Amino acid sequence: MITHIVLLAAGSARALFAPQDRAPSRPSFSPVQVEVFATPGAQPNAWADYDNDGDLDLFVGFRGARNRLYRNDGGRFTDVAASVGLDDLPETRAAAWGDFDRDGQLDLYVGFAGRDSVANRLYRNEGNGTRFTDVGARYGVAVIGVTRQPSWVDYDNDGDVDLFVAFRDQPNRLFRNDGTRFTDVTAQSGIGDPRRTVGVAWFDMDTDGDLDAFVANQDGDEDGVFRNDGGRFTDVARALGMHQPGRASDHGSVGPAVTDYDNDGDLDIFIATYGPDVLWQNQGAGTFREVARGTPLSGDYHSTTAAFGDYDNDGWEDVFVASYLADQAEAPDHLFRNERGVFSDLTPKAMLEKGASHGVTWADYDGDGDLDLALANNHARGTHVLYRNDLPPAAASRSLFVQVLDADGRYTRAGSEVRLFDAVSGRLLGARLVDSGGGYCSHGTAPVHFGLQSGVERVHVRATVMTPAGRRDIEMRDVAPDRLLRRTLDVRAPR
């Protein structure tokens, strides 16, 4: 059901973009501020505009070093974690940005490794990032455990974000947001998977109007698919054939990543795995088929993390896959270019020399229209390098970013879907998911990115949000991306 239609740049006949430069045969990325991003031990990394100045900042969690918050000032980064109260020293395994109190300031949940009885912390943003205060105990979410994926999602469609936290050493937890406090609803909701969970991805897998959870489990455990039926969850992974039975104890799923890789309008799931990686292609009606076998995507790379991003702005989502081997500082990672649904390995040499082992996140930190890449390597000789995408300017500008917000302009709609259409032909160009957790135990708030295929000048945008009345669509027609500030379109959900 379409609830909003907005017309933008209607009637414009002029060409809106310069001719697209031919993308290089291999991707070109350059490390920036190497001395700033040199500290080893990095694990989660998550982008967010925590200070509301219009550009994306980066939080990085560490083992063996204090956590960092890199403030972005016009493309230059400064670590301000100590001055704002986020420079924790305990080993940090997870981080999630979200506006839990709906005050327009992004807050941060930080999850630790469970050692030394250190409780996870909920840092409330006290005003444009000038200071963060730990209110985890006050709000009832200061739990202790080997923390993995936290996600700020509205599982009950009541308009605020609830907190899901995955654990490797205990059942996963779901905390319902009740305004002044969170209530642990794990038992009554049925989502407390006791298996060794490492990653979770939330989206409306069965298109019934609420968010479901794909749960990636390690150490030979089967995966879970928790279908949301009005706030009560049922694991349907076996019924769907997505549980991956019979894995050896040293195999298991690690990091799920969700996008529409084949541009058919529905959302697919890639799983970085200890063992052959997996791609679940959406078949509609809440069913999926494994299609990675026999392709470069199915290698046994001992993968920890995957993140989709259209690095060359050709309209097809590419994927970066990080690998981890305890005795190697730089286990080979892979950047797979998507050519109309077919993937080929085009990993740049620089990324083989300084790659990831855990955190992988795409974002346009410098506002030039293409996606840059932040990697985190927790080896003692690793780094947390930030790579600038060197696409030619004409190719970089062929993009659109979409930020889905609630009616008050707050970031509370994680798990929403965005679809893009050619305004001239009406042709579907693909679908994307508003981040609900990924890139290794992280949840960021970067806007959804679309590269624009050659010849596409104006687009229609359809955002699908979950509401108490079910799935609702907001349409914005005849959007001219080059007329938008930073090529970013804000879409607000109905009240």
Short mmCIF file of C-alpha atoms in Angstrom, two decimals:
data_model
loop_
_atom_site.label_atom_id
_atom_site.label_comp_id
_atom_site.label_asym_id
_atom_site.label_seq_id
_atom_site.Cartn_x
_atom_site.Cartn_y
_atom_site.Cartn_z
CA MET A 1 0.00 0.00 0.00
CA ILE A 2 1.44 3.39 -1.02
CA THR A 3 0.95 6.00 1.64
CA HIS A 4 2.99 8.91 0.29
CA ILE A 5 3.82 10.11 -3.22
CA VAL A 6 6.15 13.08 -3.72
CA LEU A 7 7.19 14.58 -7.05
CA LEU A 8 10.74 15.83 -7.47
CA ALA A 9 12.25 17.56 -10.51
CA ALA A 10 9.25 16.66 -12.65
CA GLY A 11 9.45 17.70 -16.27
CA SER A 12 13.20 18.10 -16.40
CA ALA A 13 14.45 17.16 -19.85
CA ARG A 14 18.13 17.94 -19.62
CA ALA A 15 20.85 15.34 -19.10
CA LEU A 16 21.44 15.16 -15.38
CA PHE A 17 24.85 13.50 -15.42
CA ALA A 18 28.03 13.81 -17.37
CA PRO A 19 28.84 10.77 -19.55
CA GLN A 20 30.02 7.89 -17.41
CA ASP A 21 33.76 7.26 -17.39
CA ARG A 22 34.66 3.68 -18.10
CA ALA A 23 35.33 1.95 -14.80
CA PRO A 24 38.89 0.63 -14.45
CA SER A 25 39.40 -3.03 -15.25
CA ARG A 26 40.39 -3.51 -11.64
CA PRO A 27 39.12 -1.44 -8.72
CA SER A 28 41.43 1.29 -7.50
CA PHE A 29 41.56 2.22 -3.82
CA SER A 30 44.05 4.35 -1.89
CA PRO A 31 44.72 4.24 1.87
CA VAL A 32 44.11 7.55 3.65
CA GLN A 33 45.70 8.92 6.83
CA VAL A 34 47.74 5.75 7.23
CA GLU A 35 49.29 6.91 10.49
CA VAL A 36 45.84 7.50 12.03
CA PHE A 37 44.41 4.10 11.11
CA ALA A 38 47.49 2.05 12.01
CA THR A 39 46.66 0.60 15.45
CA PRO A 40 46.33 -3.22 15.46
CA GLY A 41 43.63 -5.24 17.18
CA ALA A 42 40.55 -3.73 15.49
CA GLN A 43 37.34 -5.79 15.44
CA PRO A 44 33.91 -4.10 14.96
CA ASN A 45 33.63 -0.87 12.95
CA ALA A 46 30.47 1.13 12.34
CA TRP A 47 29.66 4.37 10.48
CA ALA A 48 27.28 7.02 11.81
CA ASP A 49 26.85 10.79 11.76
CA TYR A 50 27.02 10.95 15.55
CA ASP A 51 27.55 14.74 15.67
CA ASN A 52 24.84 15.64 13.13
CA ASP A 53 27.18 17.68 10.94
CA GLY A 54 26.24 15.95 7.69
CA ASP A 55 29.15 13.54 7.20
CA LEU A 56 29.82 10.02 8.43
CA ASP A 57 32.07 9.31 11.40
CA LEU A 58 33.60 5.94 12.32
CA PHE A 59 33.65 3.98 15.58
CA VAL A 60 36.20 1.17 15.86
CA GLY A 61 36.39 -1.35 18.73
CA PHE A 62 39.66 -3.07 19.72
CA ARG A 63 41.34 -5.80 21.68
CA GLY A 64 44.59 -4.67 23.23
CA ALA A 65 43.95 -0.97 22.62
CA ARG A 66 41.41 1.66 23.55
CA ASN A 67 38.37 2.10 21.34
CA ARG A 68 38.38 4.94 18.82
CA LEU A 69 35.75 7.37 17.57
CA TYR A 70 36.98 9.08 14.43
CA ARG A 71 35.25 12.40 13.84
CA ASN A 72 35.02 13.27 10.17
CA ASP A 73 35.73 16.92 9.38
CA GLY A 74 35.51 17.39 5.64
CA GLY A 75 37.16 14.06 4.90
CA ARG A 76 39.86 14.31 7.59
CA PHE A 77 39.58 12.15 10.69
CA THR A 78 40.47 12.84 14.32
CA ASP A 79 40.11 10.37 17.18
CA VAL A 80 37.87 12.01 19.82
CA ALA A 81 36.92 8.91 21.83
CA ALA A 82 38.72 10.02 24.99
CA SER A 83 37.17 13.49 24.99
CA VAL A 84 33.59 12.20 24.55
CA GLY A 85 33.83 9.19 26.88
CA LEU A 86 34.01 6.24 24.46
CA ASP A 87 37.64 5.11 24.85
CA ASP A 88 36.94 1.77 26.57
CA LEU A 89 39.88 -0.60 27.06
CA PRO A 90 38.16 -4.00 27.62
CA GLU A 91 38.17 -6.20 24.52
CA THR A 92 35.33 -4.93 22.34
CA ARG A 93 33.53 -7.37 20.08
CA ALA A 94 30.41 -5.50 18.99
CA ALA A 95 29.04 -2.03 18.37
CA ALA A 96 25.66 -0.69 17.22
CA TRP A 97 24.47 2.86 16.54
CA GLY A 98 20.78 3.70 17.03
CA ASP A 99 18.52 6.39 18.45
CA PHE A 100 16.95 4.43 21.32
CA ASP A 101 15.39 7.48 23.00
CA ARG A 102 14.26 9.15 19.74
CA ASP A 103 15.87 12.49 20.57
CA GLY A 104 17.61 12.87 17.22
CA GLN A 105 21.03 11.98 18.65
CA LEU A 106 22.58 8.64 17.73
CA ASP A 107 23.46 6.48 20.73
CA LEU A 108 25.94 3.59 20.85
CA TYR A 109 25.71 0.09 22.31
CA VAL A 110 29.12 -1.48 22.95
CA GLY A 111 29.53 -5.23 23.53
CA PHE A 112 32.56 -6.81 25.17
CA ALA A 113 34.25 -10.19 25.08
CA GLY A 114 32.78 -11.37 28.38
CA ARG A 115 36.05 -11.44 30.28
CA ASP A 116 36.59 -9.97 33.77
CA SER A 117 32.83 -9.56 34.31
CA VAL A 118 32.70 -6.37 32.23
CA ALA A 119 29.09 -5.54 31.38
CA ASN A 120 28.07 -4.22 27.97
CA ARG A 121 27.45 -0.49 27.84
CA LEU A 122 24.70 1.66 26.39
CA TYR A 123 26.11 5.11 25.69
CA ARG A 124 23.51 7.85 25.42
CA ASN A 125 24.50 10.75 23.17
CA GLU A 126 24.09 13.86 25.31
CA GLY A 127 23.99 16.30 22.41
CA ASN A 128 25.63 16.21 18.98
CA GLY A 129 28.31 13.87 20.28
CA THR A 130 29.86 16.26 22.78
CA ARG A 131 29.58 13.63 25.51
CA PHE A 132 28.36 10.04 25.88
CA THR A 133 27.04 8.65 29.18
CA ASP A 134 26.74 4.95 30.02
CA VAL A 135 23.10 4.31 30.93
CA GLY A 136 23.16 0.53 30.37
CA ALA A 137 22.44 -0.41 33.98
CA ARG A 138 19.70 2.19 34.30
CA TYR A 139 17.92 0.88 31.20
CA GLY A 140 18.43 -2.81 31.96
CA VAL A 141 20.77 -3.80 29.13
CA ALA A 142 24.12 -4.02 30.98
CA VAL A 143 24.46 -7.74 30.31
CA ILE A 144 27.67 -9.76 30.56
CA GLY A 145 28.72 -12.33 27.99
CA VAL A 146 30.72 -13.12 24.88
CA THR A 147 28.85 -10.57 22.80
CA ARG A 148 28.45 -10.70 19.06
CA GLN A 149 25.84 -8.99 16.84
CA PRO A 150 23.75 -6.22 18.44
CA SER A 151 20.94 -4.70 16.37
CA TRP A 152 18.59 -1.79 16.94
CA VAL A 153 15.36 -3.00 15.29
CA ASP A 154 11.67 -2.37 15.84
CA TYR A 155 10.60 -6.01 16.11
CA ASP A 156 7.09 -5.16 17.43
CA ASN A 157 6.33 -2.30 15.01
CA ASP A 158 5.49 0.18 17.78
CA GLY A 159 7.70 2.97 16.43
CA ASP A 160 10.75 2.76 18.68
CA VAL A 161 13.86 0.62 18.39
CA ASP A 162 14.31 -2.46 20.50
CA LEU A 163 17.68 -4.09 21.20
CA PHE A 164 18.69 -7.57 20.08
CA VAL A 165 22.05 -8.95 21.25
CA ALA A 166 23.62 -12.19 20.00
CA PHE A 167 25.97 -14.16 22.24
CA ARG A 168 28.48 -16.92 21.66
CA ASP A 169 28.25 -18.33 25.19
CA GLN A 170 24.56 -18.06 26.13
CA PRO A 171 21.12 -17.69 24.55
CA ASN A 172 20.58 -14.59 22.46
CA ARG A 173 18.60 -11.78 24.10
CA LEU A 174 15.83 -9.45 23.00
CA PHE A 175 15.06 -6.29 24.95
CA ARG A 176 11.80 -4.45 24.27
CA ASN A 177 12.00 -0.67 24.41
CA ASP A 178 9.44 0.59 26.94
CA GLY A 179 10.50 4.23 26.92
CA THR A 180 12.23 4.65 30.28
CA ARG A 181 13.57 1.10 30.41
CA PHE A 182 14.12 -2.03 28.34
CA THR A 183 12.29 -5.23 29.25
CA ASP A 184 13.88 -8.62 28.58
CA VAL A 185 11.33 -10.43 26.40
CA THR A 186 13.61 -13.25 25.28
CA ALA A 187 11.60 -16.06 26.85
CA GLN A 188 8.15 -14.87 25.81
CA SER A 189 9.29 -14.03 22.26
CA GLY A 190 10.99 -17.39 21.64
CA ILE A 191 14.09 -15.89 20.02
CA GLY A 192 16.63 -17.01 22.64
CA ASP A 193 18.66 -19.31 20.39
CA PRO A 194 21.10 -21.12 22.74
CA ARG A 195 23.52 -22.08 19.97
CA ARG A 196 26.83 -20.30 19.42
CA THR A 197 25.69 -17.27 17.46
CA VAL A 198 28.15 -14.99 15.67
CA GLY A 199 26.03 -12.97 13.23
CA VAL A 200 22.41 -11.94 12.69
CA ALA A 201 20.61 -10.20 9.83
CA TRP A 202 17.12 -8.73 10.26
CA PHE A 203 14.68 -8.19 7.38
CA ASP A 204 11.15 -9.11 6.38
CA MET A 205 12.02 -12.47 4.85
CA ASP A 206 8.42 -13.56 4.27
CA THR A 207 7.04 -10.08 3.40
CA ASP A 208 4.32 -10.26 6.04
CA GLY A 209 5.04 -6.85 7.55
CA ASP A 210 7.45 -7.53 10.40
CA LEU A 211 11.18 -8.18 10.76
CA ASP A 212 12.50 -11.74 10.86
CA ALA A 213 16.01 -12.79 11.87
CA PHE A 214 18.55 -14.99 10.09
CA VAL A 215 20.89 -16.30 12.82
CA ALA A 216 24.39 -17.48 11.84
CA ASN A 217 25.80 -20.08 14.24
CA GLN A 218 29.32 -21.41 14.71
CA ASP A 219 31.12 -24.60 15.90
CA GLY A 220 29.03 -26.95 13.78
CA ASP A 221 25.72 -25.61 15.08
CA GLU A 222 22.85 -25.31 12.64
CA ASP A 223 21.71 -21.87 11.50
CA GLY A 224 18.36 -20.41 12.51
CA VAL A 225 15.65 -18.51 10.67
CA PHE A 226 13.39 -16.92 13.24
CA ARG A 227 10.07 -16.00 11.68
CA ASN A 228 8.32 -13.14 13.43
CA ASP A 229 4.60 -13.73 13.93
CA GLY A 230 3.37 -10.64 15.75
CA GLY A 231 6.31 -10.55 18.17
CA ARG A 232 6.53 -14.30 18.71
CA PHE A 233 9.38 -16.07 16.89
CA THR A 234 9.55 -19.58 15.44
CA ASP A 235 12.71 -21.15 14.01
CA VAL A 236 11.75 -22.29 10.50
CA ALA A 237 15.27 -22.91 9.17
CA ARG A 238 14.78 -26.66 8.85
CA ALA A 239 11.43 -26.25 7.13
CA LEU A 240 13.08 -23.90 4.63
CA GLY A 241 16.17 -26.10 4.18
CA MET A 242 18.43 -23.29 5.39
CA HIS A 243 19.75 -24.87 8.61
CA GLN A 244 22.93 -26.43 7.12
CA PRO A 245 22.96 -29.70 9.08
CA GLY A 246 25.89 -32.03 9.59
CA ARG A 247 28.69 -29.47 9.65
CA ALA A 248 31.96 -30.38 11.33
CA SER A 249 32.70 -28.76 14.67
CA ASP A 250 35.29 -26.45 13.08
CA HIS A 251 32.79 -25.23 10.46
CA GLY A 252 29.92 -22.81 10.84
CA SER A 253 28.35 -19.56 9.70
CA VAL A 254 29.83 -16.25 10.78
CA GLY A 255 28.68 -13.07 9.02
CA PRO A 256 25.45 -12.69 7.01
CA ALA A 257 25.05 -9.86 4.49
CA VAL A 258 21.75 -8.94 2.81
CA THR A 259 21.07 -7.22 -0.51
CA ASP A 260 19.36 -7.73 -3.86
CA TYR A 261 22.42 -9.03 -5.70
CA ASP A 262 20.49 -10.01 -8.85
CA ASN A 263 18.35 -6.84 -9.07
CA ASP A 264 15.06 -8.72 -9.19
CA GLY A 265 13.53 -6.70 -6.37
CA ASP A 266 13.81 -9.11 -3.45
CA LEU A 267 16.54 -9.54 -0.83
CA ASP A 268 19.13 -12.31 -0.88
CA ILE A 269 21.54 -13.46 1.85
CA PHE A 270 25.28 -14.15 1.57
CA ILE A 271 26.89 -16.02 4.48
CA ALA A 272 30.60 -15.71 5.27
CA THR A 273 31.48 -19.12 6.64
CA TYR A 274 34.16 -21.32 8.17
CA GLY A 275 33.73 -23.74 5.29
CA PRO A 276 32.37 -22.97 1.81
CA ASP A 277 30.60 -19.60 1.68
CA VAL A 278 26.88 -19.60 0.92
CA LEU A 279 24.53 -17.42 -1.16
CA TRP A 280 20.80 -17.84 -0.52
CA GLN A 281 18.87 -16.49 -3.51
CA ASN A 282 15.38 -15.30 -2.67
CA GLN A 283 12.76 -17.35 -4.53
CA GLY A 284 9.78 -15.38 -3.20
CA ALA A 285 7.12 -16.41 -0.70
CA GLY A 286 9.74 -16.62 2.05
CA THR A 287 11.82 -19.35 0.38
CA PHE A 288 15.49 -19.38 -0.65
CA ARG A 289 17.81 -21.46 -2.83
CA GLU A 290 21.59 -21.89 -2.41
CA VAL A 291 23.31 -20.71 -5.61
CA ALA A 292 26.98 -20.18 -4.70
CA ARG A 293 28.14 -23.73 -5.44
CA GLY A 294 30.37 -23.89 -8.48
CA THR A 295 31.02 -20.13 -8.49
CA PRO A 296 33.92 -18.08 -7.10
CA LEU A 297 31.70 -17.14 -4.17
CA SER A 298 31.66 -20.68 -2.75
CA GLY A 299 35.34 -20.91 -1.83
CA ASP A 300 36.44 -22.08 1.61
CA TYR A 301 38.18 -18.84 2.61
CA HIS A 302 37.66 -19.25 6.38
CA SER A 303 35.51 -16.17 6.07
CA THR A 304 34.43 -13.99 8.97
CA THR A 305 32.61 -11.11 7.33
CA ALA A 306 30.95 -10.04 4.12
CA ALA A 307 29.63 -6.64 3.08
CA PHE A 308 27.84 -5.70 -0.14
CA GLY A 309 28.55 -2.40 -1.87
CA ASP A 310 28.43 -1.22 -5.49
CA TYR A 311 32.00 0.11 -5.60
CA ASP A 312 31.96 0.90 -9.35
CA ASN A 313 28.46 2.46 -9.47
CA ASP A 314 27.31 0.19 -12.28
CA GLY A 315 24.05 -0.68 -10.52
CA TRP A 316 25.12 -4.18 -9.38
CA GLU A 317 26.10 -4.94 -5.78
CA ASP A 318 29.66 -6.19 -5.36
CA VAL A 319 30.79 -7.98 -2.20
CA PHE A 320 33.92 -7.87 -0.04
CA VAL A 321 34.66 -11.05 1.92
CA ALA A 322 37.14 -10.98 4.81
CA SER A 323 39.14 -14.03 5.88
CA TYR A 324 40.63 -14.92 9.25
CA LEU A 325 43.48 -17.26 10.15
CA ALA A 326 44.87 -16.94 13.67
CA ASP A 327 48.48 -17.44 12.59
CA GLN A 328 48.40 -15.03 9.61
CA ALA A 329 48.30 -11.26 9.80
CA GLU A 330 47.00 -10.94 6.25
CA ALA A 331 44.95 -13.96 5.22
CA PRO A 332 43.80 -13.21 1.66
CA ASP A 333 40.53 -11.33 1.40
CA HIS A 334 38.36 -11.15 -1.71
CA LEU A 335 36.55 -8.34 -3.51
CA PHE A 336 34.11 -9.91 -5.95
CA ARG A 337 32.76 -7.70 -8.73
CA ASN A 338 29.16 -8.36 -9.69
CA GLU A 339 28.57 -8.32 -13.45
CA ARG A 340 24.83 -8.81 -13.93
CA GLY A 341 24.63 -11.41 -11.20
CA VAL A 342 27.92 -13.15 -12.03
CA PHE A 343 30.85 -12.58 -9.65
CA SER A 344 34.56 -12.42 -10.43
CA ASP A 345 37.48 -11.88 -8.06
CA LEU A 346 39.08 -8.47 -8.67
CA THR A 347 40.77 -7.92 -5.31
CA PRO A 348 43.25 -5.03 -5.52
CA LYS A 349 46.83 -5.81 -4.55
CA ALA A 350 46.73 -3.16 -1.81
CA MET A 351 43.92 -4.99 -0.05
CA LEU A 352 45.90 -8.20 -0.04
CA GLU A 353 48.73 -6.38 1.72
CA LYS A 354 46.51 -4.54 4.21
CA GLY A 355 43.16 -6.26 4.50
CA ALA A 356 40.59 -7.28 7.07
CA SER A 357 40.09 -10.13 9.46
CA HIS A 358 36.85 -8.88 11.04
CA GLY A 359 35.22 -5.47 10.37
CA VAL A 360 34.20 -4.58 6.81
CA THR A 361 32.05 -1.51 6.13
CA TRP A 362 31.29 0.53 3.01
CA ALA A 363 30.43 4.24 3.20
CA ASP A 364 30.93 7.44 1.24
CA TYR A 365 32.99 9.27 3.85
CA ASP A 366 34.18 12.06 1.50
CA GLY A 367 30.87 12.84 -0.18
CA ASP A 368 32.03 12.27 -3.76
CA GLY A 369 29.33 9.72 -4.57
CA ASP A 370 31.23 6.43 -4.51
CA LEU A 371 31.68 3.94 -1.69
CA ASP A 372 34.88 3.89 0.34
CA LEU A 373 35.91 0.92 2.47
CA ALA A 374 36.92 0.60 6.12
CA LEU A 375 38.59 -2.66 7.15
CA ALA A 376 39.50 -3.95 10.61
CA ASN A 377 42.21 -6.53 11.29
CA ASN A 378 42.56 -7.82 14.85
CA HIS A 379 45.94 -9.50 14.34
CA ALA A 380 48.85 -8.06 16.33
CA ARG A 381 50.38 -6.92 13.02
CA GLY A 382 47.09 -5.84 11.46
CA THR A 383 45.66 -2.34 11.03
CA HIS A 384 42.22 -0.79 10.54
CA VAL A 385 42.89 0.81 7.20
CA LEU A 386 40.47 3.17 5.45
CA TYR A 387 40.54 2.97 1.65
CA ARG A 388 39.32 5.83 -0.54
CA ASN A 389 37.60 4.73 -3.73
CA ASP A 390 39.40 6.25 -6.74
CA LEU A 391 36.58 6.07 -9.28
CA PRO A 392 36.78 8.86 -11.87
CA PRO A 393 34.52 11.79 -10.87
CA ALA A 394 31.94 11.19 -13.60
CA ALA A 395 31.52 7.57 -12.54
CA ALA A 396 31.59 8.43 -8.84
CA SER A 397 28.73 10.90 -9.28
CA ARG A 398 26.42 8.28 -10.80
CA SER A 399 24.82 7.38 -7.49
CA LEU A 400 21.96 8.00 -5.11
CA PHE A 401 21.86 7.67 -1.34
CA VAL A 402 18.56 7.14 0.49
CA GLN A 403 18.06 7.72 4.22
CA VAL A 404 14.87 6.22 5.62
CA LEU A 405 13.69 8.03 8.76
CA ASP A 406 10.58 8.06 10.92
CA ALA A 407 7.96 10.80 10.74
CA ASP A 408 10.02 12.98 13.11
CA GLY A 409 13.25 12.54 11.14
CA ARG A 410 14.75 10.05 13.61
CA TYR A 411 16.83 7.02 12.68
CA THR A 412 14.51 4.24 13.89
CA ARG A 413 13.64 2.35 10.68
CA ALA A 414 16.44 -0.22 10.35
CA GLY A 415 15.32 -3.17 8.26
CA SER A 416 13.28 -1.03 5.87
CA GLU A 417 13.62 -1.74 2.17
CA VAL A 418 14.33 0.67 -0.70
CA ARG A 419 13.60 -0.06 -4.36
CA LEU A 420 14.73 1.99 -7.33
CA PHE A 421 13.06 2.34 -10.73
CA ASP A 422 14.07 4.09 -13.95
CA ALA A 423 11.74 7.09 -14.16
CA VAL A 424 11.56 6.90 -17.96
CA SER A 425 10.90 3.20 -18.55
CA GLY A 426 9.61 2.18 -15.11
CA ARG A 427 12.16 -0.63 -15.08
CA LEU A 428 13.11 -2.01 -11.67
CA LEU A 429 16.77 -1.29 -10.90
CA GLY A 430 17.08 -3.21 -7.66
CA ALA A 431 16.40 -3.27 -3.93
CA ARG A 432 18.50 -2.48 -0.88
CA LEU A 433 18.13 -2.95 2.89
CA VAL A 434 18.51 -0.25 5.54
CA ASP A 435 21.30 -1.71 7.68
CA SER A 436 20.09 -3.89 10.54
CA GLY A 437 23.46 -5.28 11.55
CA GLY A 438 26.45 -6.69 9.68
CA GLY A 439 30.06 -6.13 8.66
CA TYR A 440 31.15 -8.15 11.72
CA CYS A 441 29.04 -7.58 14.80
CA SER A 442 28.35 -3.94 13.92
CA HIS A 443 25.28 -1.87 13.16
CA GLY A 444 25.83 1.44 11.38
CA THR A 445 23.52 4.15 10.11
CA ALA A 446 24.97 5.03 6.72
CA PRO A 447 22.30 5.72 4.08
CA VAL A 448 21.39 3.11 1.49
CA HIS A 449 23.52 3.46 -1.65
CA PHE A 450 22.55 2.85 -5.28
CA GLY A 451 24.94 2.99 -8.18
CA LEU A 452 23.09 4.12 -11.31
CA GLN A 453 23.29 2.09 -14.48
CA SER A 454 24.37 3.87 -17.64
CA GLY A 455 21.49 5.77 -19.24
CA VAL A 456 19.51 6.19 -16.03
CA GLU A 457 18.99 9.91 -15.42
CA ARG A 458 15.91 10.19 -13.19
CA VAL A 459 14.52 7.60 -10.81
CA HIS A 460 11.47 6.69 -8.80
CA VAL A 461 12.19 5.64 -5.22
CA ARG A 462 9.96 3.31 -3.21
CA ALA A 463 10.74 2.81 0.47
CA THR A 464 8.94 0.03 2.35
CA VAL A 465 8.64 0.39 6.11
CA MET A 466 7.07 -1.84 8.77
CA THR A 467 4.15 -0.31 10.66
CA PRO A 468 1.43 -1.60 13.03
CA ALA A 469 -0.76 -1.89 9.93
CA GLY A 470 1.84 -3.95 8.04
CA ARG A 471 4.15 -3.05 5.16
CA ARG A 472 3.68 0.49 3.88
CA ASP A 473 5.26 2.04 0.79
CA ILE A 474 6.39 5.64 0.39
CA GLU A 475 7.01 6.68 -3.21
CA MET A 476 9.05 9.62 -4.43
CA ARG A 477 8.91 10.13 -8.20
CA ASP A 478 11.15 11.80 -10.76
CA VAL A 479 14.09 12.17 -8.42
CA ALA A 480 17.13 13.89 -9.92
CA PRO A 481 20.08 12.68 -7.80
CA ASP A 482 22.48 15.43 -8.90
CA ARG A 483 20.09 18.07 -7.54
CA LEU A 484 20.22 16.63 -4.04
CA LEU A 485 22.71 17.75 -1.41
CA ARG A 486 25.39 15.03 -1.27
CA ARG A 487 23.10 13.05 -3.62
CA THR A 488 21.11 12.01 -0.54
CA LEU A 489 17.32 11.69 -0.43
CA ASP A 490 15.55 11.66 2.95
CA VAL A 491 12.40 9.54 3.05
CA ARG A 492 10.11 9.79 6.07
CA ALA A 493 7.81 7.00 7.17
CA PRO A 494 4.16 7.77 7.92
CA ARG A 495 3.29 8.59 11.50
#
